Amino acid sequence: MTALMRQNPALRPSSRTQSYAAIKAAVVHYTASHALTLAPDRIRVNSVAPGSIEFPGGSWEQRKKSDPKLYEGILRSVPFGRLGTPGEVASAVLFLASSHAGWITGQTLVVDDGQVLT
């Protein structure tokens, strides 16, 4: 597996998931454009780009069984050596929706434990 395949498809090209990467990139651009459009009305628009998230019944749990080599490769691409949880993504969303993020708009918050850096 190449490093290119492990990076967040919203922010990096992907040779393995081209259509998915294009849609993710469109969400990043749409977020920024929508934020600019709504800023005069003081409406903030942000998005979250999660990394590899594991939960019961999810695709990574299935991949752990069906393709352990791929799963282990993904684990190696995450600096802390584990996949994220839905709760960790939810915490980021709660932050962006809170008054603590009151001066943040047009941003895509990458929640991936630095996976995009590898």
PDB file of N, CA, C and O in Angstrom, residues 35-113:
ATOM      1  N   ALA A  35     -19.566  29.181   3.379  1.00  0.00           N
ATOM      2  CA  ALA A  35     -19.209  30.048   4.506  1.00  0.00           C
ATOM      3  C   ALA A  35     -19.057  31.493   4.040  1.00  0.00           C
ATOM      4  O   ALA A  35     -19.523  32.417   4.715  1.00  0.00           O
ATOM      5  N   LEU A  36     -18.417  31.679   2.912  1.00  0.00           N
ATOM      6  CA  LEU A  36     -18.245  33.025   2.371  1.00  0.00           C
ATOM      7  C   LEU A  36     -19.598  33.653   2.032  1.00  0.00           C
ATOM      8  O   LEU A  36     -19.843  34.829   2.315  1.00  0.00           O
ATOM      9  N   THR A  37     -20.477  32.864   1.454  1.00  0.00           N
ATOM     10  CA  THR A  37     -21.806  33.357   1.088  1.00  0.00           C
ATOM     11  C   THR A  37     -22.632  33.746   2.309  1.00  0.00           C
ATOM     12  O   THR A  37     -23.349  34.754   2.293  1.00  0.00           O
ATOM     13  N   LEU A  38     -22.523  32.973   3.384  1.00  0.00           N
ATOM     14  CA  LEU A  38     -23.370  33.198   4.560  1.00  0.00           C
ATOM     15  C   LEU A  38     -22.736  34.081   5.630  1.00  0.00           C
ATOM     16  O   LEU A  38     -23.399  34.445   6.607  1.00  0.00           O
ATOM     17  N   ALA A  39     -21.479  34.437   5.461  1.00  0.00           N
ATOM     18  CA  ALA A  39     -20.795  35.263   6.457  1.00  0.00           C
ATOM     19  C   ALA A  39     -21.501  36.597   6.722  1.00  0.00           C
ATOM     20  O   ALA A  39     -21.598  37.010   7.884  1.00  0.00           O
ATOM     21  N   PRO A  40     -22.035  37.289   5.707  1.00  0.00           N
ATOM     22  CA  PRO A  40     -22.739  38.545   6.001  1.00  0.00           C
ATOM     23  C   PRO A  40     -23.929  38.362   6.937  1.00  0.00           C
ATOM     24  O   PRO A  40     -24.322  39.299   7.636  1.00  0.00           O
ATOM     25  N   ASP A  41     -24.489  37.172   6.978  1.00  0.00           N
ATOM     26  CA  ASP A  41     -25.606  36.883   7.880  1.00  0.00           C
ATOM     27  C   ASP A  41     -25.134  36.316   9.217  1.00  0.00           C
ATOM     28  O   ASP A  41     -25.934  35.859  10.024  1.00  0.00           O
ATOM     29  N   ARG A  42     -23.816  36.300   9.419  1.00  0.00           N
ATOM     30  CA  ARG A  42     -23.196  35.786  10.644  1.00  0.00           C
ATOM     31  C   ARG A  42     -23.506  34.304  10.874  1.00  0.00           C
ATOM     32  O   ARG A  42     -23.644  33.841  11.994  1.00  0.00           O
ATOM     33  N   ILE A  43     -23.580  33.572   9.782  1.00  0.00           N
ATOM     34  CA  ILE A  43     -23.787  32.127   9.846  1.00  0.00           C
ATOM     35  C   ILE A  43     -22.453  31.460   9.546  1.00  0.00           C
ATOM     36  O   ILE A  43     -21.833  31.728   8.515  1.00  0.00           O
ATOM     37  N   ARG A  44     -22.022  30.618  10.461  1.00  0.00           N
ATOM     38  CA  ARG A  44     -20.760  29.904  10.295  1.00  0.00           C
ATOM     39  C   ARG A  44     -21.023  28.568   9.605  1.00  0.00           C
ATOM     40  O   ARG A  44     -22.011  27.896   9.872  1.00  0.00           O
ATOM     41  N   VAL A  45     -20.108  28.184   8.722  1.00  0.00           N
ATOM     42  CA  VAL A  45     -20.198  26.901   8.016  1.00  0.00           C
ATOM     43  C   VAL A  45     -18.825  26.241   8.090  1.00  0.00           C
ATOM     44  O   VAL A  45     -17.832  26.820   7.646  1.00  0.00           O
ATOM     45  N   ASN A  46     -18.791  25.055   8.653  1.00  0.00           N
ATOM     46  CA  ASN A  46     -17.553  24.284   8.764  1.00  0.00           C
ATOM     47  C   ASN A  46     -17.871  22.831   8.448  1.00  0.00           C
ATOM     48  O   ASN A  46     -19.035  22.433   8.446  1.00  0.00           O
ATOM     49  N   SER A  47     -16.842  22.055   8.208  1.00  0.00           N
ATOM     50  CA  SER A  47     -17.040  20.622   7.983  1.00  0.00           C
ATOM     51  C   SER A  47     -15.953  19.851   8.717  1.00  0.00           C
ATOM     52  O   SER A  47     -14.973  20.425   9.185  1.00  0.00           O
ATOM     53  N   VAL A  48     -16.170  18.562   8.832  1.00  0.00           N
ATOM     54  CA  VAL A  48     -15.222  17.674   9.499  1.00  0.00           C
ATOM     55  C   VAL A  48     -14.806  16.602   8.505  1.00  0.00           C
ATOM     56  O   VAL A  48     -15.645  16.029   7.803  1.00  0.00           O
ATOM     57  N   ALA A  49     -13.502  16.347   8.445  1.00  0.00           N
ATOM     58  CA  ALA A  49     -12.955  15.283   7.588  1.00  0.00           C
ATOM     59  C   ALA A  49     -12.339  14.225   8.505  1.00  0.00           C
ATOM     60  O   ALA A  49     -11.182  14.339   8.901  1.00  0.00           O
ATOM     61  N   PRO A  50     -13.130  13.219   8.855  1.00  0.00           N
ATOM     62  CA  PRO A  50     -12.593  12.196   9.752  1.00  0.00           C
ATOM     63  C   PRO A  50     -11.635  11.251   9.042  1.00  0.00           C
ATOM     64  O   PRO A  50     -11.746  11.008   7.844  1.00  0.00           O
ATOM     65  N   GLY A  51     -10.700  10.748   9.811  1.00  0.00           N
ATOM     66  CA  GLY A  51      -9.813   9.708   9.301  1.00  0.00           C
ATOM     67  C   GLY A  51     -10.506   8.364   9.401  1.00  0.00           C
ATOM     68  O   GLY A  51     -11.736   8.277   9.332  1.00  0.00           O
ATOM     69  N   SER A  52      -9.743   7.340   9.602  1.00  0.00           N
ATOM     70  CA  SER A  52     -10.285   5.983   9.688  1.00  0.00           C
ATOM     71  C   SER A  52     -10.941   5.781  11.047  1.00  0.00           C
ATOM     72  O   SER A  52     -10.282   5.848  12.078  1.00  0.00           O
ATOM     73  N   ILE A  53     -12.240   5.541  11.025  1.00  0.00           N
ATOM     74  CA  ILE A  53     -13.041   5.402  12.242  1.00  0.00           C
ATOM     75  C   ILE A  53     -13.551   3.970  12.330  1.00  0.00           C
ATOM     76  O   ILE A  53     -14.115   3.445  11.364  1.00  0.00           O
ATOM     77  N   GLU A  54     -13.374   3.372  13.497  1.00  0.00           N
ATOM     78  CA  GLU A  54     -13.815   1.984  13.686  1.00  0.00           C
ATOM     79  C   GLU A  54     -14.948   1.928  14.705  1.00  0.00           C
ATOM     80  O   GLU A  54     -14.905   2.613  15.723  1.00  0.00           O
ATOM     81  N   PHE A  55     -15.956   1.129  14.380  1.00  0.00           N
ATOM     82  CA  PHE A  55     -17.080   0.919  15.294  1.00  0.00           C
ATOM     83  C   PHE A  55     -17.697  -0.432  14.975  1.00  0.00           C
ATOM     84  O   PHE A  55     -17.506  -0.962  13.867  1.00  0.00           O
ATOM     85  N   PRO A  56     -18.418  -1.022  15.929  1.00  0.00           N
ATOM     86  CA  PRO A  56     -19.009  -2.341  15.711  1.00  0.00           C
ATOM     87  C   PRO A  56     -19.898  -2.372  14.459  1.00  0.00           C
ATOM     88  O   PRO A  56     -20.756  -1.511  14.271  1.00  0.00           O
ATOM     89  N   GLY A  57     -19.632  -3.330  13.605  1.00  0.00           N
ATOM     90  CA  GLY A  57     -20.397  -3.485  12.369  1.00  0.00           C
ATOM     91  C   GLY A  57     -19.938  -2.595  11.230  1.00  0.00           C
ATOM     92  O   GLY A  57     -20.461  -2.678  10.125  1.00  0.00           O
ATOM     93  N   GLY A  58     -18.965  -1.734  11.480  1.00  0.00           N
ATOM     94  CA  GLY A  58     -18.490  -0.804  10.463  1.00  0.00           C
ATOM     95  C   GLY A  58     -17.526  -1.452   9.489  1.00  0.00           C
ATOM     96  O   GLY A  58     -17.093  -2.596   9.652  1.00  0.00           O
ATOM     97  N   SER A  59     -17.170  -0.694   8.469  1.00  0.00           N
ATOM     98  CA  SER A  59     -16.321  -1.248   7.411  1.00  0.00           C
ATOM     99  C   SER A  59     -14.939  -1.629   7.916  1.00  0.00           C
ATOM    100  O   SER A  59     -14.355  -2.607   7.440  1.00  0.00           O
ATOM    101  N   TRP A  60     -14.374  -0.882   8.894  1.00  0.00           N
ATOM    102  CA  TRP A  60     -13.048  -1.249   9.376  1.00  0.00           C
ATOM    103  C   TRP A  60     -13.082  -2.505  10.229  1.00  0.00           C
ATOM    104  O   TRP A  60     -12.139  -3.295  10.206  1.00  0.00           O
ATOM    105  N   GLU A  61     -14.158  -2.718  10.958  1.00  0.00           N
ATOM    106  CA  GLU A  61     -14.285  -3.974  11.700  1.00  0.00           C
ATOM    107  C   GLU A  61     -14.368  -5.150  10.715  1.00  0.00           C
ATOM    108  O   GLU A  61     -13.741  -6.194  10.914  1.00  0.00           O
ATOM    109  N   GLN A  62     -15.095  -4.945   9.637  1.00  0.00           N
ATOM    110  CA  GLN A  62     -15.204  -5.984   8.612  1.00  0.00           C
ATOM    111  C   GLN A  62     -13.859  -6.203   7.921  1.00  0.00           C
ATOM    112  O   GLN A  62     -13.464  -7.339   7.652  1.00  0.00           O
ATOM    113  N   ARG A  63     -13.144  -5.116   7.616  1.00  0.00           N
ATOM    114  CA  ARG A  63     -11.845  -5.239   6.959  1.00  0.00           C
ATOM    115  C   ARG A  63     -10.819  -5.942   7.839  1.00  0.00           C
ATOM    116  O   ARG A  63      -9.938  -6.626   7.351  1.00  0.00           O
ATOM    117  N   LYS A  64     -10.914  -5.740   9.158  1.00  0.00           N
ATOM    118  CA  LYS A  64     -10.002  -6.399  10.087  1.00  0.00           C
ATOM    119  C   LYS A  64     -10.065  -7.916   9.903  1.00  0.00           C
ATOM    120  O   LYS A  64      -9.052  -8.594   9.963  1.00  0.00           O
ATOM    121  N   LYS A  65     -11.270  -8.415   9.591  1.00  0.00           N
ATOM    122  CA  LYS A  65     -11.458  -9.854   9.387  1.00  0.00           C
ATOM    123  C   LYS A  65     -11.180 -10.274   7.944  1.00  0.00           C
ATOM    124  O   LYS A  65     -10.529 -11.276   7.698  1.00  0.00           O
ATOM    125  N   SER A  66     -11.666  -9.496   6.993  1.00  0.00           N
ATOM    126  CA  SER A  66     -11.572  -9.907   5.591  1.00  0.00           C
ATOM    127  C   SER A  66     -10.229  -9.575   4.935  1.00  0.00           C
ATOM    128  O   SER A  66      -9.822 -10.243   3.991  1.00  0.00           O
ATOM    129  N   ASP A  67      -9.571  -8.519   5.391  1.00  0.00           N
ATOM    130  CA  ASP A  67      -8.307  -8.087   4.786  1.00  0.00           C
ATOM    131  C   ASP A  67      -7.373  -7.560   5.885  1.00  0.00           C
ATOM    132  O   ASP A  67      -7.099  -6.355   5.960  1.00  0.00           O
ATOM    133  N   PRO A  68      -6.893  -8.463   6.738  1.00  0.00           N
ATOM    134  CA  PRO A  68      -6.063  -8.009   7.861  1.00  0.00           C
ATOM    135  C   PRO A  68      -4.802  -7.259   7.436  1.00  0.00           C
ATOM    136  O   PRO A  68      -4.336  -6.376   8.159  1.00  0.00           O
ATOM    137  N   LYS A  69      -4.276  -7.574   6.270  1.00  0.00           N
ATOM    138  CA  LYS A  69      -3.071  -6.877   5.795  1.00  0.00           C
ATOM    139  C   LYS A  69      -3.378  -5.389   5.555  1.00  0.00           C
ATOM    140  O   LYS A  69      -2.604  -4.521   5.957  1.00  0.00           O
ATOM    141  N   LEU A  70      -4.501  -5.097   4.907  1.00  0.00           N
ATOM    142  CA  LEU A  70      -4.918  -3.713   4.695  1.00  0.00           C
ATOM    143  C   LEU A  70      -5.169  -3.029   6.032  1.00  0.00           C
ATOM    144  O   LEU A  70      -4.715  -1.908   6.260  1.00  0.00           O
ATOM    145  N   TYR A  71      -5.878  -3.699   6.920  1.00  0.00           N
ATOM    146  CA  TYR A  71      -6.197  -3.138   8.234  1.00  0.00           C
ATOM    147  C   TYR A  71      -4.911  -2.778   8.989  1.00  0.00           C
ATOM    148  O   TYR A  71      -4.795  -1.677   9.527  1.00  0.00           O
ATOM    149  N   GLU A  72      -3.960  -3.668   9.013  1.00  0.00           N
ATOM    150  CA  GLU A  72      -2.697  -3.415   9.711  1.00  0.00           C
ATOM    151  C   GLU A  72      -1.924  -2.267   9.055  1.00  0.00           C
ATOM    152  O   GLU A  72      -1.278  -1.474   9.730  1.00  0.00           O
ATOM    153  N   GLY A  73      -2.007  -2.172   7.728  1.00  0.00           N
ATOM    154  CA  GLY A  73      -1.363  -1.064   7.032  1.00  0.00           C
ATOM    155  C   GLY A  73      -1.963   0.270   7.427  1.00  0.00           C
ATOM    156  O   GLY A  73      -1.247   1.261   7.602  1.00  0.00           O
ATOM    157  N   ILE A  74      -3.277   0.302   7.580  1.00  0.00           N
ATOM    158  CA  ILE A  74      -3.944   1.525   8.017  1.00  0.00           C
ATOM    159  C   ILE A  74      -3.512   1.870   9.438  1.00  0.00           C
ATOM    160  O   ILE A  74      -3.205   3.020   9.743  1.00  0.00           O
ATOM    161  N   LEU A  75      -3.476   0.876  10.310  1.00  0.00           N
ATOM    162  CA  LEU A  75      -3.035   1.131  11.690  1.00  0.00           C
ATOM    163  C   LEU A  75      -1.631   1.731  11.711  1.00  0.00           C
ATOM    164  O   LEU A  75      -1.348   2.640  12.495  1.00  0.00           O
ATOM    165  N   ARG A  76      -0.755   1.232  10.849  1.00  0.00           N
ATOM    166  CA  ARG A  76       0.609   1.773  10.789  1.00  0.00           C
ATOM    167  C   ARG A  76       0.634   3.216  10.283  1.00  0.00           C
ATOM    168  O   ARG A  76       1.585   3.947  10.537  1.00  0.00           O
ATOM    169  N   SER A  77      -0.393   3.631   9.566  1.00  0.00           N
ATOM    170  CA  SER A  77      -0.424   4.991   9.031  1.00  0.00           C
ATOM    171  C   SER A  77      -0.950   6.007  10.050  1.00  0.00           C
ATOM    172  O   SER A  77      -0.913   7.203   9.788  1.00  0.00           O
ATOM    173  N   VAL A  78      -1.428   5.539  11.188  1.00  0.00           N
ATOM    174  CA  VAL A  78      -1.969   6.428  12.209  1.00  0.00           C
ATOM    175  C   VAL A  78      -0.912   6.619  13.298  1.00  0.00           C
ATOM    176  O   VAL A  78      -0.470   5.632  13.894  1.00  0.00           O
ATOM    177  N   PRO A  79      -0.494   7.850  13.563  1.00  0.00           N
ATOM    178  CA  PRO A  79       0.576   8.062  14.535  1.00  0.00           C
ATOM    179  C   PRO A  79       0.364   7.402  15.896  1.00  0.00           C
ATOM    180  O   PRO A  79       1.311   6.895  16.475  1.00  0.00           O
ATOM    181  N   PHE A  80      -0.846   7.383  16.428  1.00  0.00           N
ATOM    182  CA  PHE A  80      -1.083   6.754  17.731  1.00  0.00           C
ATOM    183  C   PHE A  80      -1.331   5.255  17.608  1.00  0.00           C
ATOM    184  O   PHE A  80      -1.511   4.569  18.602  1.00  0.00           O
ATOM    185  N   GLY A  81      -1.364   4.734  16.377  1.00  0.00           N
ATOM    186  CA  GLY A  81      -1.479   3.293  16.170  1.00  0.00           C
ATOM    187  C   GLY A  81      -2.839   2.694  16.432  1.00  0.00           C
ATOM    188  O   GLY A  81      -2.956   1.495  16.671  1.00  0.00           O
ATOM    189  N   ARG A  82      -3.874   3.498  16.352  1.00  0.00           N
ATOM    190  CA  ARG A  82      -5.243   2.980  16.517  1.00  0.00           C
ATOM    191  C   ARG A  82      -6.179   3.791  15.645  1.00  0.00           C
ATOM    192  O   ARG A  82      -5.871   4.922  15.266  1.00  0.00           O
ATOM    193  N   LEU A  83      -7.333   3.237  15.360  1.00  0.00           N
ATOM    194  CA  LEU A  83      -8.337   3.970  14.606  1.00  0.00           C
ATOM    195  C   LEU A  83      -9.161   4.823  15.560  1.00  0.00           C
ATOM    196  O   LEU A  83      -9.187   4.578  16.771  1.00  0.00           O
ATOM    197  N   GLY A  84      -9.822   5.795  15.012  1.00  0.00           N
ATOM    198  CA  GLY A  84     -10.634   6.690  15.822  1.00  0.00           C
ATOM    199  C   GLY A  84     -11.973   6.086  16.169  1.00  0.00           C
ATOM    200  O   GLY A  84     -12.357   5.016  15.671  1.00  0.00           O
ATOM    201  N   THR A  85     -12.704   6.799  17.009  1.00  0.00           N
ATOM    202  CA  THR A  85     -14.043   6.368  17.419  1.00  0.00           C
ATOM    203  C   THR A  85     -15.070   7.402  16.966  1.00  0.00           C
ATOM    204  O   THR A  85     -14.740   8.579  16.782  1.00  0.00           O
ATOM    205  N   PRO A  86     -16.316   6.974  16.822  1.00  0.00           N
ATOM    206  CA  PRO A  86     -17.366   7.947  16.485  1.00  0.00           C
ATOM    207  C   PRO A  86     -17.456   9.071  17.520  1.00  0.00           C
ATOM    208  O   PRO A  86     -17.697  10.228  17.172  1.00  0.00           O
ATOM    209  N   GLY A  87     -17.216   8.753  18.791  1.00  0.00           N
ATOM    210  CA  GLY A  87     -17.273   9.770  19.837  1.00  0.00           C
ATOM    211  C   GLY A  87     -16.231  10.849  19.661  1.00  0.00           C
ATOM    212  O   GLY A  87     -16.475  12.025  19.968  1.00  0.00           O
ATOM    213  N   GLU A  88     -15.065  10.471  19.163  1.00  0.00           N
ATOM    214  CA  GLU A  88     -14.016  11.467  18.940  1.00  0.00           C
ATOM    215  C   GLU A  88     -14.396  12.427  17.817  1.00  0.00           C
ATOM    216  O   GLU A  88     -14.129  13.632  17.899  1.00  0.00           O
ATOM    217  N   VAL A  89     -15.047  11.916  16.793  1.00  0.00           N
ATOM    218  CA  VAL A  89     -15.534  12.789  15.715  1.00  0.00           C
ATOM    219  C   VAL A  89     -16.664  13.668  16.232  1.00  0.00           C
ATOM    220  O   VAL A  89     -16.710  14.875  15.957  1.00  0.00           O
ATOM    221  N   ALA A  90     -17.565  13.086  17.015  1.00  0.00           N
ATOM    222  CA  ALA A  90     -18.674  13.859  17.587  1.00  0.00           C
ATOM    223  C   ALA A  90     -18.162  15.005  18.458  1.00  0.00           C
ATOM    224  O   ALA A  90     -18.718  16.108  18.428  1.00  0.00           O
ATOM    225  N   SER A  91     -17.095  14.769  19.206  1.00  0.00           N
ATOM    226  CA  SER A  91     -16.529  15.833  20.042  1.00  0.00           C
ATOM    227  C   SER A  91     -16.033  17.003  19.191  1.00  0.00           C
ATOM    228  O   SER A  91     -16.192  18.168  19.571  1.00  0.00           O
ATOM    229  N   ALA A  92     -15.439  16.696  18.051  1.00  0.00           N
ATOM    230  CA  ALA A  92     -14.979  17.757  17.145  1.00  0.00           C
ATOM    231  C   ALA A  92     -16.162  18.547  16.590  1.00  0.00           C
ATOM    232  O   ALA A  92     -16.111  19.782  16.495  1.00  0.00           O
ATOM    233  N   VAL A  93     -17.229  17.845  16.243  1.00  0.00           N
ATOM    234  CA  VAL A  93     -18.432  18.507  15.733  1.00  0.00           C
ATOM    235  C   VAL A  93     -19.036  19.400  16.815  1.00  0.00           C
ATOM    236  O   VAL A  93     -19.438  20.549  16.542  1.00  0.00           O
ATOM    237  N   LEU A  94     -19.097  18.889  18.044  1.00  0.00           N
ATOM    238  CA  LEU A  94     -19.627  19.702  19.152  1.00  0.00           C
ATOM    239  C   LEU A  94     -18.792  20.965  19.360  1.00  0.00           C
ATOM    240  O   LEU A  94     -19.337  22.037  19.613  1.00  0.00           O
ATOM    241  N   PHE A  95     -17.481  20.832  19.247  1.00  0.00           N
ATOM    242  CA  PHE A  95     -16.627  22.009  19.362  1.00  0.00           C
ATOM    243  C   PHE A  95     -16.978  23.033  18.284  1.00  0.00           C
ATOM    244  O   PHE A  95     -17.172  24.221  18.582  1.00  0.00           O
ATOM    245  N   LEU A  96     -17.058  22.587  17.040  1.00  0.00           N
ATOM    246  CA  LEU A  96     -17.357  23.523  15.945  1.00  0.00           C
ATOM    247  C   LEU A  96     -18.731  24.171  16.100  1.00  0.00           C
ATOM    248  O   LEU A  96     -18.931  25.308  15.662  1.00  0.00           O
ATOM    249  N   ALA A  97     -19.666  23.468  16.718  1.00  0.00           N
ATOM    250  CA  ALA A  97     -21.013  24.016  16.910  1.00  0.00           C
ATOM    251  C   ALA A  97     -21.098  24.913  18.143  1.00  0.00           C
ATOM    252  O   ALA A  97     -22.094  25.636  18.313  1.00  0.00           O
ATOM    253  N   SER A  98     -20.075  24.901  18.967  1.00  0.00           N
ATOM    254  CA  SER A  98     -20.116  25.647  20.229  1.00  0.00           C
ATOM    255  C   SER A  98     -19.655  27.093  20.057  1.00  0.00           C
ATOM    256  O   SER A  98     -19.075  27.472  19.037  1.00  0.00           O
ATOM    257  N   SER A  99     -19.868  27.863  21.116  1.00  0.00           N
ATOM    258  CA  SER A  99     -19.406  29.250  21.117  1.00  0.00           C
ATOM    259  C   SER A  99     -17.874  29.330  21.152  1.00  0.00           C
ATOM    260  O   SER A  99     -17.304  30.360  20.792  1.00  0.00           O
ATOM    261  N   HIS A 100     -17.207  28.249  21.557  1.00  0.00           N
ATOM    262  CA  HIS A 100     -15.735  28.233  21.550  1.00  0.00           C
ATOM    263  C   HIS A 100     -15.169  28.358  20.131  1.00  0.00           C
ATOM    264  O   HIS A 100     -14.009  28.730  19.965  1.00  0.00           O
ATOM    265  N   ALA A 101     -15.968  28.019  19.142  1.00  0.00           N
ATOM    266  CA  ALA A 101     -15.539  28.115  17.746  1.00  0.00           C
ATOM    267  C   ALA A 101     -16.234  29.286  17.049  1.00  0.00           C
ATOM    268  O   ALA A 101     -16.398  29.286  15.840  1.00  0.00           O
ATOM    269  N   GLY A 102     -16.609  30.268  17.823  1.00  0.00           N
ATOM    270  CA  GLY A 102     -17.392  31.391  17.315  1.00  0.00           C
ATOM    271  C   GLY A 102     -16.743  32.208  16.212  1.00  0.00           C
ATOM    272  O   GLY A 102     -17.440  32.890  15.467  1.00  0.00           O
ATOM    273  N   TRP A 103     -15.443  32.120  16.080  1.00  0.00           N
ATOM    274  CA  TRP A 103     -14.766  32.901  15.041  1.00  0.00           C
ATOM    275  C   TRP A 103     -14.112  31.987  14.024  1.00  0.00           C
ATOM    276  O   TRP A 103     -13.124  32.313  13.387  1.00  0.00           O
ATOM    277  N   ILE A 104     -14.682  30.815  13.864  1.00  0.00           N
ATOM    278  CA  ILE A 104     -14.191  29.831  12.889  1.00  0.00           C
ATOM    279  C   ILE A 104     -15.289  29.602  11.860  1.00  0.00           C
ATOM    280  O   ILE A 104     -16.404  29.223  12.209  1.00  0.00           O
ATOM    281  N   THR A 105     -14.969  29.851  10.623  1.00  0.00           N
ATOM    282  CA  THR A 105     -15.914  29.559   9.540  1.00  0.00           C
ATOM    283  C   THR A 105     -15.142  29.243   8.262  1.00  0.00           C
ATOM    284  O   THR A 105     -14.008  29.692   8.071  1.00  0.00           O
ATOM    285  N   GLY A 106     -15.746  28.417   7.433  1.00  0.00           N
ATOM    286  CA  GLY A 106     -15.144  28.055   6.151  1.00  0.00           C
ATOM    287  C   GLY A 106     -14.027  27.032   6.266  1.00  0.00           C
ATOM    288  O   GLY A 106     -13.266  26.850   5.320  1.00  0.00           O
ATOM    289  N   GLN A 107     -13.933  26.366   7.402  1.00  0.00           N
ATOM    290  CA  GLN A 107     -12.830  25.451   7.644  1.00  0.00           C
ATOM    291  C   GLN A 107     -13.279  23.994   7.610  1.00  0.00           C
ATOM    292  O   GLN A 107     -14.417  23.680   7.943  1.00  0.00           O
ATOM    293  N   THR A 108     -12.370  23.142   7.233  1.00  0.00           N
ATOM    294  CA  THR A 108     -12.572  21.702   7.330  1.00  0.00           C
ATOM    295  C   THR A 108     -11.599  21.205   8.390  1.00  0.00           C
ATOM    296  O   THR A 108     -10.386  21.317   8.222  1.00  0.00           O
ATOM    297  N   LEU A 109     -12.152  20.702   9.472  1.00  0.00           N
ATOM    298  CA  LEU A 109     -11.351  20.201  10.576  1.00  0.00           C
ATOM    299  C   LEU A 109     -11.047  18.726  10.336  1.00  0.00           C
ATOM    300  O   LEU A 109     -11.954  17.903  10.256  1.00  0.00           O
ATOM    301  N   VAL A 110      -9.784  18.418  10.192  1.00  0.00           N
ATOM    302  CA  VAL A 110      -9.357  17.037   9.983  1.00  0.00           C
ATOM    303  C   VAL A 110      -9.243  16.379  11.356  1.00  0.00           C
ATOM    304  O   VAL A 110      -8.507  16.857  12.216  1.00  0.00           O
ATOM    305  N   VAL A 111      -9.989  15.309  11.552  1.00  0.00           N
ATOM    306  CA  VAL A 111     -10.003  14.570  12.815  1.00  0.00           C
ATOM    307  C   VAL A 111      -9.484  13.180  12.496  1.00  0.00           C
ATOM    308  O   VAL A 111     -10.248  12.268  12.173  1.00  0.00           O
ATOM    309  N   ASP A 112      -8.144  13.035  12.537  1.00  0.00           N
ATOM    310  CA  ASP A 112      -7.556  11.768  12.072  1.00  0.00           C
ATOM    311  C   ASP A 112      -6.279  11.375  12.800  1.00  0.00           C
ATOM    312  O   ASP A 112      -5.533  10.533  12.333  1.00  0.00           O
ATOM    313  N   ASP A 113      -6.000  12.001  13.958  1.00  0.00           N
ATOM    314  CA  ASP A 113      -4.799  11.686  14.720  1.00  0.00           C
ATOM    315  C   ASP A 113      -3.534  11.849  13.872  1.00  0.00           C
ATOM    316  O   ASP A 113      -2.564  11.124  14.019  1.00  0.00           O
TER     317      ASP A 113
END
